[in-house]
Short mmCIF file of C-alpha atoms in Angstrom, two decimals:
data_model
loop_
_atom_site.label_atom_id
_atom_site.label_comp_id
_atom_site.label_asym_id
_atom_site.label_seq_id
_atom_site.Cartn_x
_atom_site.Cartn_y
_atom_site.Cartn_z
CA UNK A 6 -23.86 -72.59 -15.13
CA UNK A 7 -24.36 -74.06 -19.36
CA UNK A 8 -26.70 -76.27 -20.37
CA UNK A 9 -26.66 -79.43 -18.62
CA UNK A 10 -25.18 -80.86 -15.55
CA UNK A 11 -23.48 -77.86 -13.76
CA UNK A 12 -20.84 -78.94 -10.42
CA UNK A 13 -22.98 -79.66 -7.56
CA UNK A 14 -22.13 -79.36 -4.35
CA UNK A 15 -21.98 -82.66 -2.78
CA UNK A 16 -21.15 -83.51 0.93
CA UNK A 17 -20.99 -86.69 2.71
CA UNK A 18 -23.95 -88.22 2.92
CA UNK A 19 -25.70 -86.59 0.02
CA UNK A 20 -25.46 -84.23 -3.19
CA UNK A 21 -27.58 -81.43 -3.72
CA UNK A 22 -27.19 -81.19 -7.98
CA UNK A 23 -27.74 -77.83 -10.06
CA UNK A 24 -28.55 -78.71 -13.29
CA UNK A 25 -29.53 -76.47 -16.21
CA UNK A 26 -31.04 -77.06 -19.33
CA UNK A 27 -32.27 -73.82 -20.92
CA UNK A 28 -33.44 -71.18 -18.67
CA UNK A 29 -34.66 -73.28 -16.10
CA UNK A 30 -31.97 -74.88 -13.07
CA UNK A 31 -33.04 -77.91 -11.49
CA UNK A 32 -32.15 -79.10 -7.70
CA UNK A 33 -31.62 -81.72 -6.86
CA UNK A 34 -31.20 -83.03 -2.88
CA UNK A 35 -29.90 -86.58 -2.78
CA UNK A 36 -29.14 -89.69 -0.83
CA UNK A 37 -29.13 -92.20 -2.16
CA UNK A 38 -31.33 -95.57 -0.51
CA UNK A 39 -31.98 -92.87 2.56
CA UNK A 40 -35.07 -91.63 0.40
CA UNK A 41 -32.58 -88.35 0.48
CA UNK A 42 -33.02 -87.55 3.98
CA UNK A 43 -30.71 -84.33 4.94
CA UNK A 44 -27.90 -84.11 6.33
CA UNK A 45 -26.56 -80.83 8.23
CA UNK A 46 -24.22 -80.35 5.60
CA UNK A 47 -26.99 -81.14 2.60
CA UNK A 48 -29.04 -78.55 4.38
CA UNK A 49 -25.95 -75.91 4.57
CA UNK A 50 -25.15 -76.43 1.12
CA UNK A 51 -28.58 -74.85 0.29
CA UNK A 52 -27.42 -71.85 0.52
CA UNK A 53 -24.06 -71.10 -1.50
CA UNK A 54 -26.37 -73.49 -4.45
CA UNK A 55 -28.59 -70.69 -3.69
CA UNK A 56 -26.49 -67.44 -4.65
CA UNK A 57 -25.24 -69.22 -7.68
CA UNK A 58 -28.57 -69.89 -9.21
CA UNK A 59 -29.54 -66.16 -8.00
CA UNK A 60 -26.72 -64.53 -9.92
CA UNK A 61 -26.42 -66.60 -13.27
CA UNK A 62 -28.58 -64.20 -15.50
CA UNK A 63 -28.99 -67.37 -17.26
CA UNK A 64 -32.07 -69.18 -14.88
CA UNK A 65 -35.21 -67.43 -15.54
CA UNK A 66 -36.87 -70.49 -13.53
CA UNK A 67 -35.43 -73.12 -11.08
CA UNK A 68 -37.55 -76.81 -10.20
CA UNK A 69 -35.98 -77.94 -6.66
CA UNK A 70 -36.89 -82.64 -6.82
CA UNK A 71 -35.43 -85.32 -5.10
CA UNK A 72 -34.02 -87.90 -7.00
CA UNK A 73 -35.42 -90.99 -7.67
CA UNK A 74 -38.53 -91.84 -6.12
CA UNK A 75 -39.21 -89.45 -3.09
CA UNK A 76 -38.76 -85.29 -2.67
CA UNK A 77 -36.87 -86.04 0.92
CA UNK A 78 -38.03 -88.27 4.32
CA UNK A 79 -36.85 -84.92 5.82
CA UNK A 80 -33.90 -83.92 7.96
CA UNK A 81 -31.52 -87.06 8.27
CA UNK A 82 -32.83 -88.23 12.68
CA UNK A 83 -28.49 -88.89 13.33
CA UNK A 84 -27.73 -85.55 12.02
CA UNK A 85 -30.85 -83.68 13.84
CA UNK A 86 -29.45 -82.06 16.90
CA UNK A 87 -26.47 -80.48 14.83
CA UNK A 88 -28.66 -79.59 12.61
CA UNK A 89 -30.66 -77.67 14.51
CA UNK A 90 -28.00 -76.17 16.06
CA UNK A 91 -27.66 -72.60 15.54
CA UNK A 92 -23.56 -71.40 15.19
CA UNK A 93 -23.25 -68.18 16.06
CA UNK A 94 -26.22 -68.03 18.68
CA UNK A 95 -25.32 -71.84 20.12
CA UNK A 96 -29.47 -72.86 20.96
CA UNK A 97 -30.90 -74.98 18.95
CA UNK A 98 -33.86 -72.80 16.76
CA UNK A 99 -33.12 -74.05 13.20
CA UNK A 100 -29.70 -73.72 12.60
CA UNK A 101 -28.92 -74.89 9.51
CA UNK A 102 -32.71 -75.37 8.30
CA UNK A 103 -33.21 -72.42 9.21
CA UNK A 104 -30.55 -71.16 6.32
CA UNK A 105 -31.22 -73.50 3.91
CA UNK A 106 -34.99 -72.71 3.41
CA UNK A 107 -34.48 -68.98 4.25
CA UNK A 108 -31.86 -68.63 0.85
CA UNK A 109 -34.49 -70.53 -0.76
CA UNK A 110 -37.72 -68.67 0.18
CA UNK A 111 -35.35 -65.40 -0.33
CA UNK A 112 -34.24 -66.51 -4.19
CA UNK A 113 -35.70 -63.75 -6.59
CA UNK A 114 -36.42 -65.89 -8.64
CA UNK A 115 -39.38 -68.28 -9.72
CA UNK A 116 -39.40 -71.48 -7.76
CA UNK A 117 -40.63 -74.81 -7.85
CA UNK A 118 -41.63 -77.60 -6.00
CA UNK A 119 -41.33 -81.19 -7.93
CA UNK A 120 -42.76 -83.24 -5.30
CA UNK A 121 -43.72 -87.28 -6.01
CA UNK A 122 -42.87 -90.32 -3.22
CA UNK A 123 -42.01 -88.46 0.44
CA UNK A 124 -42.51 -85.34 1.36
CA UNK A 125 -41.90 -85.04 5.27
CA UNK A 126 -40.96 -83.41 7.96
CA UNK A 127 -38.25 -80.62 6.76
CA UNK A 128 -38.69 -81.66 2.98
CA UNK A 129 -41.59 -79.58 3.90
CA UNK A 130 -40.86 -76.77 4.60
CA UNK A 131 -37.80 -77.05 1.58
CA UNK A 132 -41.04 -77.14 -0.64
CA UNK A 133 -42.44 -74.28 1.21
CA UNK A 134 -40.08 -72.08 0.61
CA UNK A 135 -40.81 -72.49 -3.11
CA UNK A 136 -43.30 -70.28 -5.48
CA UNK A 137 -45.83 -73.10 -6.45
CA UNK A 138 -45.71 -76.49 -5.49
CA UNK A 139 -46.49 -79.05 -8.05
CA UNK A 140 -47.18 -82.56 -6.78
CA UNK A 141 -47.09 -86.64 -8.28
CA UNK A 142 -50.74 -88.10 -7.48
CA UNK A 143 -47.47 -90.44 -5.68
CA UNK A 144 -46.67 -88.01 -3.04
CA UNK A 145 -47.55 -87.52 0.61
CA UNK A 146 -47.15 -85.63 2.88
CA UNK A 147 -46.26 -84.85 6.86
CA UNK A 148 -44.92 -82.19 9.29
CA UNK A 149 -44.39 -84.99 12.18
CA UNK A 150 -43.03 -82.79 16.00
CA UNK A 151 -45.29 -83.89 17.48
CA UNK A 152 -43.41 -88.17 16.21
CA UNK A 153 -40.50 -86.86 18.15
CA UNK A 154 -41.30 -84.62 20.54
CA UNK A 155 -39.42 -81.98 18.86
CA UNK A 156 -40.49 -77.53 18.73
CA UNK A 157 -40.36 -76.20 15.83
CA UNK A 158 -39.20 -72.95 16.23
CA UNK A 159 -42.44 -70.40 15.55
CA UNK A 160 -41.10 -68.77 11.55
CA UNK A 161 -41.00 -72.67 9.83
CA UNK A 162 -44.65 -73.11 12.41
CA UNK A 163 -45.64 -69.45 10.61
CA UNK A 164 -45.05 -70.10 6.94
CA UNK A 165 -47.22 -73.21 7.48
CA UNK A 166 -50.05 -71.16 9.50
CA UNK A 167 -49.85 -68.39 6.07
CA UNK A 168 -49.84 -71.67 3.96
CA UNK A 169 -52.53 -73.64 5.46
CA UNK A 170 -54.41 -71.87 8.30
CA UNK A 171 -53.89 -71.76 11.39
CA UNK A 172 -56.72 -74.99 12.14
CA UNK A 173 -55.02 -76.74 9.21
CA UNK A 174 -51.73 -76.52 10.42
CA UNK A 175 -52.78 -77.37 13.83
CA UNK A 176 -53.69 -80.43 12.48
CA UNK A 177 -51.18 -81.44 11.10
CA UNK A 178 -48.71 -79.94 13.53
CA UNK A 179 -50.25 -82.35 16.82
CA UNK A 180 -50.90 -86.09 14.61
CA UNK A 181 -47.81 -85.92 12.04
CA UNK A 182 -50.58 -87.57 9.84
CA UNK A 183 -49.46 -87.86 6.39
CA UNK A 184 -51.97 -87.03 4.22
CA UNK A 185 -51.85 -88.33 -0.35
CA UNK A 186 -51.32 -85.63 -2.84
CA UNK A 187 -55.65 -84.94 -3.40
CA UNK A 188 -55.95 -84.33 0.46
CA UNK A 189 -52.68 -82.28 0.08
CA UNK A 190 -54.64 -80.02 -2.76
CA UNK A 191 -57.74 -80.17 -0.30
CA UNK A 192 -56.05 -78.43 2.55
CA UNK A 193 -54.09 -75.88 0.52
CA UNK A 194 -50.74 -77.40 0.40
CA UNK A 195 -50.12 -77.58 -2.94
CA UNK A 196 -51.24 -75.56 -6.22
CA UNK A 197 -52.03 -79.00 -8.71
CA UNK A 198 -51.81 -82.70 -8.91
CA UNK A 199 -51.02 -84.32 -11.36
CA UNK A 200 -51.20 -88.16 -12.68
CA UNK A 201 -48.05 -89.75 -12.31
CA UNK A 202 -47.87 -91.60 -15.61
CA UNK A 203 -47.64 -87.60 -17.21
CA UNK A 204 -46.15 -85.76 -14.18
CA UNK A 205 -42.23 -84.90 -14.84
CA UNK A 206 -43.96 -83.33 -18.60
CA UNK A 207 -46.45 -80.95 -16.15
CA UNK A 208 -43.48 -79.87 -15.07
CA UNK A 209 -41.35 -79.27 -17.81
CA UNK A 210 -43.93 -77.52 -19.34
CA UNK A 211 -45.55 -75.64 -16.05
CA UNK A 212 -41.37 -74.98 -15.85
CA UNK A 213 -40.99 -73.63 -19.57
CA UNK A 214 -43.88 -71.06 -18.96
CA UNK A 215 -42.09 -69.67 -16.56
CA UNK A 216 -39.29 -68.75 -17.99
CA UNK A 217 -40.62 -68.00 -21.08
CA UNK A 218 -42.60 -64.92 -19.69
CA UNK A 219 -41.56 -61.78 -18.83
CA UNK A 220 -39.46 -61.68 -15.13
CA UNK A 221 -39.94 -58.14 -15.14
CA UNK A 222 -43.62 -58.49 -14.12
CA UNK A 223 -42.48 -62.31 -12.48
CA UNK A 224 -39.91 -61.31 -9.93
CA UNK A 225 -42.39 -57.91 -9.98
CA UNK A 226 -45.37 -59.61 -8.73
CA UNK A 227 -43.88 -61.95 -6.19
CA UNK A 228 -41.99 -59.69 -4.10
CA UNK A 229 -45.34 -57.74 -3.95
CA UNK A 230 -47.54 -60.99 -3.06
CA UNK A 231 -44.42 -61.21 -0.37
CA UNK A 232 -44.80 -58.05 1.28
CA UNK A 233 -48.33 -57.86 1.29
CA UNK A 234 -48.29 -61.27 2.89
CA UNK A 235 -45.46 -60.25 5.15
CA UNK A 236 -45.97 -56.77 6.51
CA UNK A 237 -49.18 -56.58 7.57
CA UNK A 238 -52.06 -54.05 7.78
CA UNK A 239 -50.87 -50.66 8.89
CA UNK A 240 -49.71 -47.78 8.56
CA UNK A 241 -45.71 -49.70 8.44
CA UNK A 242 -47.76 -52.24 5.99
CA UNK A 243 -48.75 -49.41 3.32
CA UNK A 244 -45.48 -48.04 3.64
CA UNK A 245 -43.53 -51.41 2.57
CA UNK A 246 -46.01 -51.66 -0.39
CA UNK A 247 -45.98 -48.95 -1.76
CA UNK A 248 -41.87 -48.51 -2.03
CA UNK A 249 -42.58 -52.14 -3.80
CA UNK A 250 -44.61 -50.57 -6.43
CA UNK A 251 -42.66 -47.64 -7.16
CA UNK A 252 -39.63 -49.74 -7.13
CA UNK A 253 -40.73 -51.72 -9.81
CA UNK A 254 -42.95 -49.93 -11.65
CA UNK A 255 -40.08 -47.91 -12.70
CA UNK A 256 -38.02 -50.86 -13.30
CA UNK A 257 -40.84 -51.21 -15.67
CA UNK A 258 -40.67 -47.40 -17.38
CA UNK A 259 -37.41 -48.68 -18.58
CA UNK A 260 -36.61 -52.11 -18.79
CA UNK A 261 -38.73 -52.85 -21.82
CA UNK A 262 -40.58 -55.73 -21.04
CA UNK A 263 -43.70 -53.85 -21.71
CA UNK A 264 -43.57 -52.08 -24.70
CA UNK A 265 -42.17 -55.45 -26.31
CA UNK A 266 -44.83 -57.70 -24.50
CA UNK A 267 -47.59 -54.67 -26.05
CA UNK A 268 -46.94 -54.70 -29.53
CA UNK A 269 -46.28 -58.57 -29.76
CA UNK A 270 -49.78 -58.40 -28.79
CA UNK A 271 -51.08 -56.44 -30.94
CA UNK A 272 -48.99 -58.39 -33.89
CA UNK A 273 -50.75 -61.46 -32.86
CA UNK A 274 -47.47 -63.05 -32.37
CA UNK A 275 -44.89 -64.50 -28.93
CA UNK A 276 -42.96 -62.58 -26.92
CA UNK A 277 -39.98 -61.90 -26.57
CA UNK A 278 -38.88 -60.65 -22.77
CA UNK A 279 -35.84 -59.55 -22.69
CA UNK A 280 -34.76 -58.44 -19.24
CA UNK A 281 -33.48 -60.26 -17.03
CA UNK A 282 -32.40 -58.74 -13.53
CA UNK A 283 -30.03 -59.64 -11.21
CA UNK A 284 -29.76 -59.36 -6.94
CA UNK A 285 -28.62 -55.64 -7.67
CA UNK A 286 -32.08 -54.61 -9.04
CA UNK A 287 -34.23 -56.27 -6.42
CA UNK A 288 -35.81 -53.57 -2.78
CA UNK A 289 -34.26 -55.95 -0.91
CA UNK A 290 -34.45 -59.75 0.82
CA UNK A 291 -36.90 -61.36 0.34
CA UNK A 292 -38.99 -61.57 3.55
CA UNK A 293 -38.06 -64.21 6.76
CA UNK A 294 -41.17 -65.32 6.66
CA UNK A 295 -40.75 -69.15 7.79
CA UNK A 296 -37.59 -69.62 8.19
CA UNK A 297 -36.61 -72.70 9.09
CA UNK A 298 -38.90 -76.52 9.78
CA UNK A 299 -36.10 -78.54 11.53
CA UNK A 300 -38.73 -81.06 10.84
CA UNK A 301 -37.40 -84.66 10.56
#
């Protein structure tokens, strides 16, 4: 993938576009005139888009955003039955939403959801699948199953509970109330709120910082944090965490980033981290916690 705009995945009624500037790739959700509502084909386009990003060694950080003034108003209601249906099982248990969200959650590189305007229903699950959520002061969030009479798959609810806690999850799921950016920060849904006029400058600066950091450290910490979050307590969780630690400690011993970082610190200069391991050095696929919020 070269700098500038790479060919995206164009689908009827919307586009999932990948562009790149330097080491930062941007995934843009676009459905003009419909607040970037997600059609079934757009949901399904997320998986190959994430595969491309995983395989491109030049990409060191990923920003997910909506085109124009909104992140996304969620799943296309007119396409909802097809979106929620799993093609393999025939059950309405997450379908295309689960597949798209799982692909994003499984990406081993650092991901940032850049949210402005509306982020509703299933669009929240896209944001939740990212490692970090930065929002404009213009952002509005809503998680809305009770407004249209659907039941979210367990995995989507689990991700929300892990992020915000059971009481807040119930409040948002039961009421379907919209919350503004600052309230979302207080509830734990997002990590930072920036003024609308400087939002994209803040996003760009943060993405640049992540891209400049050691990818060995970031990918290792992502795996270890996710393992702690998903494996749970007890013997199994402890064993899985030990395996994660052993894997990354071994890589650290040979990757060269530790030497580069320590040497730069002692010499009082900016480090140049060169390790850019791909999917072949990952322990396993990321945990599937929270895959598939089928919200509209």
